[in-house]
XYZ file of C-alpha atoms in Angstrom:
604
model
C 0.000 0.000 0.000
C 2.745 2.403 0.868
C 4.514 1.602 -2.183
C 1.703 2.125 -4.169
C 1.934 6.283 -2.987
C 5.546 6.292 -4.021
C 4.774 7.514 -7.778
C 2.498 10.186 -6.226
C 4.428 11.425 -4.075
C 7.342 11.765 -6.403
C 5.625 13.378 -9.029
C 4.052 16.341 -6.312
C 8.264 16.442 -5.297
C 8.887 17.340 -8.901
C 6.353 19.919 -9.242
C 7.243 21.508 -5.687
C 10.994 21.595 -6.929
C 9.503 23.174 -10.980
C 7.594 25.364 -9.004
C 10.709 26.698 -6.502
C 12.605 26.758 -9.429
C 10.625 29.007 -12.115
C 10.046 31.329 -9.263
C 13.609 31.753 -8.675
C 14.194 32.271 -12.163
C 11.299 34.840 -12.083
C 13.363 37.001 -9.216
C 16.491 36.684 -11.092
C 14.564 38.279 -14.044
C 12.729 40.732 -11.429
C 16.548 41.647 -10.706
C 17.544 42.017 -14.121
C 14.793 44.262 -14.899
C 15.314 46.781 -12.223
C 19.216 46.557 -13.246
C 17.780 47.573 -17.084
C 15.439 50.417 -15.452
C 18.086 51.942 -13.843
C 20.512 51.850 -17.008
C 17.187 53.312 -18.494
C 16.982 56.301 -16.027
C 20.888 56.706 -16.887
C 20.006 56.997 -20.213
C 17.366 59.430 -19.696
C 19.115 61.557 -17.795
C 21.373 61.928 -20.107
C 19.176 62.856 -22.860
C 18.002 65.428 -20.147
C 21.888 66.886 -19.840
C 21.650 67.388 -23.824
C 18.488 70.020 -23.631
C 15.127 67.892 -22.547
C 13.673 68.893 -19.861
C 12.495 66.490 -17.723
C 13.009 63.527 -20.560
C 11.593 60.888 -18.737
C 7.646 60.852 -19.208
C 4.842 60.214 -17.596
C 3.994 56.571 -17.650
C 1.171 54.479 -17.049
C 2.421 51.877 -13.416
C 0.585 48.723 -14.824
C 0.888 45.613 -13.367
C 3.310 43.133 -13.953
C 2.681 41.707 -17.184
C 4.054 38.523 -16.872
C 5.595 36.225 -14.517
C 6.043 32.435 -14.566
C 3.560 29.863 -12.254
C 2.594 26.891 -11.612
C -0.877 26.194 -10.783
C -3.371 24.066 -10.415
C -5.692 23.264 -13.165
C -8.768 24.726 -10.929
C -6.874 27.146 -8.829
C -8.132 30.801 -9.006
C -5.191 32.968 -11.059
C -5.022 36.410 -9.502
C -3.319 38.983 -11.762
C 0.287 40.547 -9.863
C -0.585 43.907 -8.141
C 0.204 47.206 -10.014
C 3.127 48.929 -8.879
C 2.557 52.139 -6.476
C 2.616 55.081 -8.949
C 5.810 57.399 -7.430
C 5.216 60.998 -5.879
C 4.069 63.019 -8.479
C 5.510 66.073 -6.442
C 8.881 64.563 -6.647
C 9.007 63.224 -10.091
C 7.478 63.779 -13.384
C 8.002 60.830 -14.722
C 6.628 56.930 -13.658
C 8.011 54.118 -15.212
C 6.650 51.181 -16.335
C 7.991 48.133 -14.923
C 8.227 45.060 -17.090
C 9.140 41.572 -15.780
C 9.172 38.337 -18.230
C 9.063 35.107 -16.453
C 11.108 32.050 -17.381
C 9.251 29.357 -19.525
C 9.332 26.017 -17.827
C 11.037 23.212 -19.553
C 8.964 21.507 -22.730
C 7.371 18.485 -21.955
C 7.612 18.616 -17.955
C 5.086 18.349 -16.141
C 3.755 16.504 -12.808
C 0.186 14.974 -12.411
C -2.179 17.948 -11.829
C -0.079 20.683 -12.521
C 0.748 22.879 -15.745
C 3.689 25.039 -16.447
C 2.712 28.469 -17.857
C 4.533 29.709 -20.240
C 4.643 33.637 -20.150
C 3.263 35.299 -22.755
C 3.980 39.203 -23.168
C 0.491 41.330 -22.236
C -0.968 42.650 -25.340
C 0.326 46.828 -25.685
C -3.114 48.474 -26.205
C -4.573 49.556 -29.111
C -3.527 53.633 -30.178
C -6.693 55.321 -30.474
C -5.026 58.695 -30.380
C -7.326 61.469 -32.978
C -5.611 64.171 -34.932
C -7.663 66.091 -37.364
C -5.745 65.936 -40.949
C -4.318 68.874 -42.376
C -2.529 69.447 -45.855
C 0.311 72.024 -45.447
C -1.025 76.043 -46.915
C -0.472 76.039 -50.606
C 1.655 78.342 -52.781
C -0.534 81.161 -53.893
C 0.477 83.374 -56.931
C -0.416 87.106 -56.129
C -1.590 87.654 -59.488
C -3.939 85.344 -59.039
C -4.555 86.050 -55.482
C -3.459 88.658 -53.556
C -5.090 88.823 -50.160
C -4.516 86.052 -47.199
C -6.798 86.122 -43.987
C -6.346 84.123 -41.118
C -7.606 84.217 -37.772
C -4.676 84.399 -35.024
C -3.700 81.119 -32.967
C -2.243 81.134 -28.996
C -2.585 77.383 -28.851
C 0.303 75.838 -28.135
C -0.758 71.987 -27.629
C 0.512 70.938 -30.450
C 4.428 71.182 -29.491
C 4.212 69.894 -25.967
C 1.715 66.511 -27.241
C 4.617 65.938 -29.596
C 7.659 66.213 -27.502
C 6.073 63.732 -25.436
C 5.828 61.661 -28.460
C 9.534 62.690 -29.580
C 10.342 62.298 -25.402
C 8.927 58.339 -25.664
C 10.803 57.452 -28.612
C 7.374 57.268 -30.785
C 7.505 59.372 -34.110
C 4.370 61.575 -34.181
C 1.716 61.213 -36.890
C 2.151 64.234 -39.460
C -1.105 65.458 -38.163
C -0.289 65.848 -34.960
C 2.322 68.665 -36.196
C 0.794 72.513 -36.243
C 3.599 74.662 -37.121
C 1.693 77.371 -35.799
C 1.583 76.034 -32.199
C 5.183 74.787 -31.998
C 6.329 78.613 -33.385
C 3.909 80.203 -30.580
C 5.455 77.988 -27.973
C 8.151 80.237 -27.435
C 8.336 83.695 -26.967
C 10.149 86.351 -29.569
C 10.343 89.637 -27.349
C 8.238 91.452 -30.103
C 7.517 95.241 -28.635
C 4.576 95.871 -26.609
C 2.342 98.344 -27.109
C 2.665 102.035 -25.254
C -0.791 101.911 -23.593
C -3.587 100.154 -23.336
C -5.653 102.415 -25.899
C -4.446 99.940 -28.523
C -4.148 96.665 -26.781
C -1.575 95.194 -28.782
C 1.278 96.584 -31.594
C 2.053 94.636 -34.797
C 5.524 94.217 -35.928
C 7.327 92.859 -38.592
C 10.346 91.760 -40.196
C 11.910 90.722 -43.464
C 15.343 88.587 -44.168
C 15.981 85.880 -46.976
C 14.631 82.209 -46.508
C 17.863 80.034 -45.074
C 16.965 77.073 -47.181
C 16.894 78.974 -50.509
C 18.376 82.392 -50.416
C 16.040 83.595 -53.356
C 13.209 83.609 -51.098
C 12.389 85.643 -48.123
C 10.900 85.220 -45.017
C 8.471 87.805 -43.600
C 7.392 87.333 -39.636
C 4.393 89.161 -38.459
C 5.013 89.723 -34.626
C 1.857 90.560 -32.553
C 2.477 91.600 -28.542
C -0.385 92.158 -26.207
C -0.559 94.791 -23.824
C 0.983 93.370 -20.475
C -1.639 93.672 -17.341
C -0.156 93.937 -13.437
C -1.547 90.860 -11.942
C -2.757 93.217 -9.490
C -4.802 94.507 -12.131
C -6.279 91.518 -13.214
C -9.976 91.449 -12.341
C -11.735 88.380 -10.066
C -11.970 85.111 -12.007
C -14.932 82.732 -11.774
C -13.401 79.685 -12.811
C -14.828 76.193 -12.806
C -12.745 73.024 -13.139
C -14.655 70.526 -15.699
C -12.621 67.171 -14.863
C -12.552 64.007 -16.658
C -12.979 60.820 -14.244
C -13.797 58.069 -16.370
C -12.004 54.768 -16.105
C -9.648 55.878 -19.254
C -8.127 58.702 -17.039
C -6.813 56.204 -14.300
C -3.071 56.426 -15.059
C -0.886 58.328 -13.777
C -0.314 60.529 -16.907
C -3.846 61.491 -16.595
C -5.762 62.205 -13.569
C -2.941 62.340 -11.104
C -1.319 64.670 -13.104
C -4.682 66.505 -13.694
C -4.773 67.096 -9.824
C -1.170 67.799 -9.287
C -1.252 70.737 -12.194
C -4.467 72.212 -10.827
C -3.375 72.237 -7.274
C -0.490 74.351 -8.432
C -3.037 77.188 -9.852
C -4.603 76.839 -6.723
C -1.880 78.499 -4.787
C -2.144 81.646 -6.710
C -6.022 82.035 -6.445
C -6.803 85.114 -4.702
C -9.654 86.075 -2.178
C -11.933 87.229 -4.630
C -11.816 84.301 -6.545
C -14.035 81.621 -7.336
C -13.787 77.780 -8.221
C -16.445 75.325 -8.503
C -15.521 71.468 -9.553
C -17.721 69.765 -11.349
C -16.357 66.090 -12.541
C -18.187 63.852 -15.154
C -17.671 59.664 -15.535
C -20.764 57.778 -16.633
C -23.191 60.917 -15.433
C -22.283 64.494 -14.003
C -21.921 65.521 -10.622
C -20.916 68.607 -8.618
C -17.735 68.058 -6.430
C -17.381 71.651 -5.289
C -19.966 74.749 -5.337
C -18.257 77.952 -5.569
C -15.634 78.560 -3.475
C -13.645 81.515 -2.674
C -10.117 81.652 -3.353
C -9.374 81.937 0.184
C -10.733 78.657 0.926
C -7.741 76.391 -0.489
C -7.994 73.871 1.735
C -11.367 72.728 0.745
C -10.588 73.279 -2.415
C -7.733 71.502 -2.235
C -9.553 68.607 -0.376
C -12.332 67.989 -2.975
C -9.019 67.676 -5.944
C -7.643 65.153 -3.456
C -11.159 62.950 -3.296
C -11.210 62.563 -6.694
C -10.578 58.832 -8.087
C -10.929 57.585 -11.830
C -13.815 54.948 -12.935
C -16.857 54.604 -15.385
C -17.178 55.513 -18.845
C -17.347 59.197 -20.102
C -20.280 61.920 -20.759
C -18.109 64.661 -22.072
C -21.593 66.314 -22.933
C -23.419 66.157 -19.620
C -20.248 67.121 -17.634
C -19.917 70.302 -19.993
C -23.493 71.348 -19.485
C -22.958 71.149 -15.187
C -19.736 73.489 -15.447
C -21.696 76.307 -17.702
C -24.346 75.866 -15.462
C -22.025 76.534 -12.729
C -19.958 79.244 -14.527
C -23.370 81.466 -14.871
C -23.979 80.749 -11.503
C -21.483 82.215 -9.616
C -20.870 84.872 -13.072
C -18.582 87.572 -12.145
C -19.831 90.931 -13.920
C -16.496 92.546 -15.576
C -14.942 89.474 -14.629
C -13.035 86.918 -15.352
C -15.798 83.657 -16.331
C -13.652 80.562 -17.979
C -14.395 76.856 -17.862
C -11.399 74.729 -17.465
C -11.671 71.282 -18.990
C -9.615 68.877 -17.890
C -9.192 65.526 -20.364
C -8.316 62.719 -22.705
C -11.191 63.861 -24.729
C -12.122 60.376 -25.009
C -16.039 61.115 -24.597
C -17.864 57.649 -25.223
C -21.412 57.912 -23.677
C -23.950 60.603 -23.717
C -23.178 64.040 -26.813
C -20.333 61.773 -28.455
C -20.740 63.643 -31.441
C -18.136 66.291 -32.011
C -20.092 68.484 -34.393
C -22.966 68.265 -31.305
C -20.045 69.168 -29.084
C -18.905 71.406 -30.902
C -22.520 73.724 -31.080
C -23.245 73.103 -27.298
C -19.921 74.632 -26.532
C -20.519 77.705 -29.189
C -23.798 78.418 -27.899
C -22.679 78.809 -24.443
C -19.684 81.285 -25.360
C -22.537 84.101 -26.569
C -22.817 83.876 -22.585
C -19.616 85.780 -21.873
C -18.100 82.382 -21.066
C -15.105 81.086 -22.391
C -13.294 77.737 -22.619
C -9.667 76.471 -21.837
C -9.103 72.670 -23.042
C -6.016 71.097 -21.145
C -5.471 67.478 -22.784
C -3.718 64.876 -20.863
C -2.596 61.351 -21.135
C -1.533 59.290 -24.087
C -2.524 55.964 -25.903
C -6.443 57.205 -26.624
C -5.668 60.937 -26.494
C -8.096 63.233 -28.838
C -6.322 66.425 -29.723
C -8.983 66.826 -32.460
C -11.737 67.357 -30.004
C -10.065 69.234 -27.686
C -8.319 71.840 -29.770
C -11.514 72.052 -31.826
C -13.932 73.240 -28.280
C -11.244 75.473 -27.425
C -11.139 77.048 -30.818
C -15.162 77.636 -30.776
C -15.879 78.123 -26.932
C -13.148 81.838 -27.438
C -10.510 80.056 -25.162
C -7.662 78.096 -25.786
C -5.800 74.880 -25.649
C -2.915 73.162 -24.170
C -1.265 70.035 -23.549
C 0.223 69.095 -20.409
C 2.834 66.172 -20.458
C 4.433 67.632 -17.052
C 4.130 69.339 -14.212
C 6.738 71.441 -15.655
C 4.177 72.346 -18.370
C 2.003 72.731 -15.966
C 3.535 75.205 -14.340
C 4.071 77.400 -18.118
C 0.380 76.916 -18.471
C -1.384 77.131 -15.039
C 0.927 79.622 -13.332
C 3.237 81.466 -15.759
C 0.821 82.333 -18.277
C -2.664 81.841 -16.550
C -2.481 85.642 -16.111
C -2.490 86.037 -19.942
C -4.754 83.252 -20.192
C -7.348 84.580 -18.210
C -7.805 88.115 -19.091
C -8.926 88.379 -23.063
C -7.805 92.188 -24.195
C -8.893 91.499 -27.696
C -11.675 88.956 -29.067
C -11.830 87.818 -32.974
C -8.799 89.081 -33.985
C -7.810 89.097 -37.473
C -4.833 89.012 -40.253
C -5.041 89.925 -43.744
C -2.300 90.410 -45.927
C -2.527 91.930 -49.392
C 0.481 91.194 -51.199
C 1.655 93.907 -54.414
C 2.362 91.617 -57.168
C 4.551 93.955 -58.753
C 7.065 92.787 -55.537
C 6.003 89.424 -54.720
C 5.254 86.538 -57.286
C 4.291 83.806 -54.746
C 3.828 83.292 -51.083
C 2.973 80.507 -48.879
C 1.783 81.061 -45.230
C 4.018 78.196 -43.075
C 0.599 76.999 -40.596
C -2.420 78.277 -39.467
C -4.210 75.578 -41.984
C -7.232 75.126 -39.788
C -7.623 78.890 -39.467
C -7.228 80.405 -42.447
C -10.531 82.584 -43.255
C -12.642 83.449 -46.418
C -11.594 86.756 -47.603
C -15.001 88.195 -46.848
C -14.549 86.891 -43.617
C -12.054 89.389 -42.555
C -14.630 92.646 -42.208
C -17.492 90.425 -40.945
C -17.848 90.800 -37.548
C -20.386 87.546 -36.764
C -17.677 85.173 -38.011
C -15.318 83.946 -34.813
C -11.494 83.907 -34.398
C -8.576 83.929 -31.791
C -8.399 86.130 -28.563
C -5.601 87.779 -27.016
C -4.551 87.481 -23.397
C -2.691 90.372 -21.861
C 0.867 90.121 -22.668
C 0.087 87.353 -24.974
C 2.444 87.061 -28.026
C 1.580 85.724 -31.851
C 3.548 85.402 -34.595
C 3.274 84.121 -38.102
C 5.761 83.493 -40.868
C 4.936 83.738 -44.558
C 7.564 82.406 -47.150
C 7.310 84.955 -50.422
C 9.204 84.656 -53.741
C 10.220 88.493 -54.798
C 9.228 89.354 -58.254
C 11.768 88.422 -60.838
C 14.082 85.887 -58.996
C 13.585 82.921 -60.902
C 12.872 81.077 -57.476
C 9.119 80.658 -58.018
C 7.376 77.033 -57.782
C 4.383 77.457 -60.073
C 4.672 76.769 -63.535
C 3.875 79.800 -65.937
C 0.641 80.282 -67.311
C -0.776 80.020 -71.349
C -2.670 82.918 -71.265
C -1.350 84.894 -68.193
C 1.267 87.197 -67.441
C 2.545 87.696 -63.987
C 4.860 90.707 -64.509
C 2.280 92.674 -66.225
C 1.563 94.639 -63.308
C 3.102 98.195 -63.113
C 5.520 98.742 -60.540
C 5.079 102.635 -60.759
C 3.630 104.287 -57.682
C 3.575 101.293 -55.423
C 6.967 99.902 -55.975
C 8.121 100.521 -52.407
C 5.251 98.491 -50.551
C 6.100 94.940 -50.322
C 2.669 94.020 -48.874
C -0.366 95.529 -47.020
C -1.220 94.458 -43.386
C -4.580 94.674 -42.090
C -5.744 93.824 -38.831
C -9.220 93.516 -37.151
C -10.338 93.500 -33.278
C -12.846 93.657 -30.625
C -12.544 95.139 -27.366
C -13.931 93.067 -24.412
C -17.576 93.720 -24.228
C -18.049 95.219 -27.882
C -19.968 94.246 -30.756
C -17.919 95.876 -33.787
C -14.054 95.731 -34.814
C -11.727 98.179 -34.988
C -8.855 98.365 -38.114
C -5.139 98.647 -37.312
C -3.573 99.564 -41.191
C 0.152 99.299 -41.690
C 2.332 99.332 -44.817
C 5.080 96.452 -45.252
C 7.963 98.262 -46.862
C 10.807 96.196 -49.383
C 13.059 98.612 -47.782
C 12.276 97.025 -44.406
C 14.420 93.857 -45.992
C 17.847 93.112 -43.858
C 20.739 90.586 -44.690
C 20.809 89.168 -41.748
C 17.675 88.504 -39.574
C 17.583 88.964 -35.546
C 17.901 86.087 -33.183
C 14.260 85.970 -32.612
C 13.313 85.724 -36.353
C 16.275 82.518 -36.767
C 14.816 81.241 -33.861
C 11.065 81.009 -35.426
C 12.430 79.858 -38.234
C 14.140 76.900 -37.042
C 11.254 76.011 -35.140
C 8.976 76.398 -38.294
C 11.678 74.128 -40.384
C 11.362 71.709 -37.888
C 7.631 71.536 -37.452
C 7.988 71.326 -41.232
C 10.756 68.453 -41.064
C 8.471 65.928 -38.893
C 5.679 66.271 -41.034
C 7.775 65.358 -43.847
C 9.906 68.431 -44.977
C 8.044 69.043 -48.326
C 8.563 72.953 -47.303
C 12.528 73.528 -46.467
C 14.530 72.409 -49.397
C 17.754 70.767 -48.909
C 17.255 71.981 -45.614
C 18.984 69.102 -42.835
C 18.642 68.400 -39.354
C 21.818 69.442 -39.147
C 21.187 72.840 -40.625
C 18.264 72.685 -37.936
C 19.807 72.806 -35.324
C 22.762 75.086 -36.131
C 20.165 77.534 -36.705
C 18.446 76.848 -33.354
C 21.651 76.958 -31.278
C 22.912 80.174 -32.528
C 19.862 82.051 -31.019
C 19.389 80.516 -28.003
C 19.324 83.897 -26.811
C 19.377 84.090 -22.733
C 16.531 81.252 -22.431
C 15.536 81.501 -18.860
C 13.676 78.352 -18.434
C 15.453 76.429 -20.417
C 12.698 75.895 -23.624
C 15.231 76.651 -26.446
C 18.048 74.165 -25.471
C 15.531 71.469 -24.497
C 13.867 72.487 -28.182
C 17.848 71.410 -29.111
C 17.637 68.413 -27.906
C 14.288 67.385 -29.436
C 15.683 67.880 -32.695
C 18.103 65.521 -31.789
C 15.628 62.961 -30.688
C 14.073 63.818 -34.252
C 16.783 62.813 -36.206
C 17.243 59.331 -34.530
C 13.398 58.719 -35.580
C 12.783 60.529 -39.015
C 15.775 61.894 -40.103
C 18.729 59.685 -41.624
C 22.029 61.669 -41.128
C 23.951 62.700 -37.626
C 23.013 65.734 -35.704
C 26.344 67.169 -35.394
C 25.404 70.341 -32.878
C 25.085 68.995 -28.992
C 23.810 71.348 -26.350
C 26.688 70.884 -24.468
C 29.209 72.163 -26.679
């Protein structure tokens, strides 16, 4: 009888002794792996020392996706338990922590066990949305003289995609707005004297680097600059995202550690309601004085991620709120904090899209902040910014938060100019072509321009826009289009208007008024200078760039090389550190797109 146990009992030896052993095999691989994260931090922070700020990214802490067992056919399997996401206050960055488990030998295995092999967790599908955009055409100015275009203060764009760049992940073309990555950065264009005209317009001429027969014109715009003291009380109303798909760290976490940081700067006479939205709507926080940042603070910390998301119900809630607690000659802004991933309830953006620009005739505006990665819809949330008179930004850090919700939340906040409006008419008898480099999704009609019931961009006080066109002079054999049959370009007479390059027009509504004022300015061709100001090679690296990732139709021969040369000789005194971390982004670039070495380092 005893004997008859013996095979038994050796076979449960033999799968006590697999199972000790694929487990130490697991923790030698558990080893290895934290050995390969730290040579991965190493290598981060070295990609930090060339110019990226904060390189390492915010990453979702999933759980362990695979480790080696041995079970029993009808035992329960439990997945391993997620990693503790790290202090966001003392990192940016999480992360994720992979560990693949040993496969246990083929063919072994003891009565009523089986050996698992492990098999790599599936990465999740990218459901990220980018609305597609061809780059501006070349326009000939006998053909067409006038562009209009609606200004832009966005700057989502460029921080979504040095996440991207940041990763290692090259970013869909569409992803790219030149616009936004130029407007990142500031110029130092000239303010204006007084706040009679709340902005002055600028400009400057110098050839185009990548063909010298071309020239480069930059439009610089500069808002009148308000004391904070100055700024009136803001009723402000935080629209938050808590569905299940904001539940890593790159999301809501982050969402709570940026806003807690605009918190600190709230004043007395401030107000802040919460209102969060998952499967329904719900009020987290009636309005609140500024003064109260504990509670305020309180209801951010409460907040926890689950259920599906009604984009649509949560946005009705926070107007409600907004006109509520409406501040007369105030500040009134929604702040909408998301994935955009809106999946139950108004899905529709075009639904979306009128809800939102119905409730802006209210004197309420709307500030999109997108967050997180993997299912990320910059489409949607550029798009309500755009039509709710706000604007929209990306936050990847709380670095970026801090440049968003504490830097520039004093320009964001107060609007010194609504619908405000570019046209340029270009003199054919000086230009033959020109190209404006962005603004695709808001260039305007021409009739557009003096009709005061179609939208545009705002200006914030102290807020800065700039624009580059790309123009081919009259007679310099550079131009792109092919001659016409039955047309001739240089029939225009160059007598009496010979000295004006161009014509700049610009249209604007003060806060509170109905009907635009005109700002008129002549561009001359005498305003044209060899060699261009740090702040115009600057733009234009960034614009070659932004130009270079979505393909580099636009810059000639034009390198990633000659990129960044142009970048690091007007780096200019770069107090925070944007223009060399821009540096080192190029770099990053070239690894993914481009196909020759960046030969410029930041530390040189």
């Amino acid at each position: 009888m005893q004997r008859s146990h013996q095979p038994h009992r050796l076979a449960l030896a033999l799968g006590f002794a697999l199972a000790l052993a694929a487990c130490s095999t697991a923790n030698r691989n558990l080893a290895d792996s934290e050995e390969g994260d730290a040579a991965a931090e190493t290598a981060a922070e070295a990609v930090a020392k060339s110019g990226v700020l904060e390189a390492k990214r915010m990453r979702e802490a999933g759980a362990l996706k695979a480790q080696a067992a041995v079970v029993h056919p009808h035992a329960a399997v439990s997945p391993s338990p997620p990693v503790p996401p790290a202090d966001l206050a003392a990192s940016s960055s999480l992360d994720r922590v992979e560990v693949t488990g040993s496969r246990i030998a083929d063919n072994v295995a003891a009565p009523g066990f089986y050996a698992v092999a492990a098999m790599p967790a599936p990465e999740p599908a990218n459901t990220e949305k980018y609305a597609h955009g061809e780059d501006n055409p070349v326009h000939r100015t006998s053909e067409q003289p006038v562009s209009t275009f609606s200004i832009d203060v966005d700057t989502g764009s460029y921080s979504n995609v040095r996440r991207m760049l940041v990763d290692g992940t090259r970013p869909p073309a569409d992803a790219v707005r030149a616009e936004e990555f130029i407007n990142y950065f500031e110029y130092g264009h000239p303010a204006p004297a007084s706040r009679e005209t709340p902005f002055r317009v600028t400009t400057e001429l110098a050839p185009t680097p990548w063909n010298g027969k071309r020239q480069l014109l930059m439009i610089g715009i500069k808002g009148y600059d308000v004391p904070k003291a100055e700024i009136p009380p803001a009723n402000l109303v935080f629209l938050i995202d808590t569905s299940g798909s904001m539940e890593s760290p790159d999301k809501l976490p982050l969402v709570k550690d940026s806003l807690r940081q605009l918190v600190k700067h709230l004043r007395p006479q401030d107000r802040v309601s919460m209102v969060v939205y998952a499967g329904s709507a719900g009020l987290v926080l009636p309005p609140t004085s500024g003064a109260q940042r504990d509670d305020i603070l309180e209801a951010l910390d409460r907040l926890e991620a689950g259920g599906s998301t009604n984009g649509g119900d949560g946005i009705r809630l926070a107007y409600a709120m907004a006109k509520q607690a409406y501040i007369r000659n105030g500040v009134n802004r929604v702040i909408l904090a998301t994935d955009g991933d809106f999946n139950v309830g108004t899905v529709d953006q075009d639904a979306l899209e009128t809800l939102v620009g119905d409730q802006r005739k209210s004197g309420i505006a709307l500030t999109t902040l997108g967050f997180g990665q993997g299912n990320y819809n910059d489409e949607l949330a550029e798009k309500l910014a755009d039509v709710g008179d706000g604007n929209h930004a990306y936050i990847d850090t709380a670095m970026e938060a801090r440049k968003v919700l504490v830097q520039e939340m004093g320009s964001t906040l107060m609007t010194i100019a609504k619908d405000v409006k570019i046209q340029i008419e270009f003199n054919p008898a000086a230009v033959a072509e020109y190209r404006l480099i962005g603004y695709e999704n808001r260039v305007l009609r021409r009739e557009d321009f003096a009709n005061d019931k179609v939208d545009a961009g705002d200006i914030g006080a102290g807020h800065e826009v700039t624009a580059l066109y790309e123009i081919t002079p009259a007679g310099s054999g550079a131009g792109r289009l092919p001659p016409l049959r039955y047309g001739n370009a240089e029939s225009t007479s160059l007598e009496g208007n010979s000295k004006e390059l161009a014509h700049l027009r610009l249209r604007y509504k003060r806060p509170g008024e109905d009907a635009s004022r005109l700002i008129e300015t002549p561009i001359l061709r005498s305003q044209f200078v060899a060699e261009p100001s740090e702040s115009m090679r600057f733009a234009t690296a960034v614009a070659a760039f932004a130009d270079a990732l979505r393909g580099g139709k636009q810059i000639g021969s034009w390198s990633w090389t000659d990129i960044a040369a142009a970048a690091k000789r007007s780096l200019g005194g770069d107090p925070w550190g944007q223009r060399k971390e821009f540096l080192g982004l190029i770099e990053q670039s070239q690894k993914l797109v481009g196909s020759e070495d960046v030969a410029v380092h930041v530390s040189e």
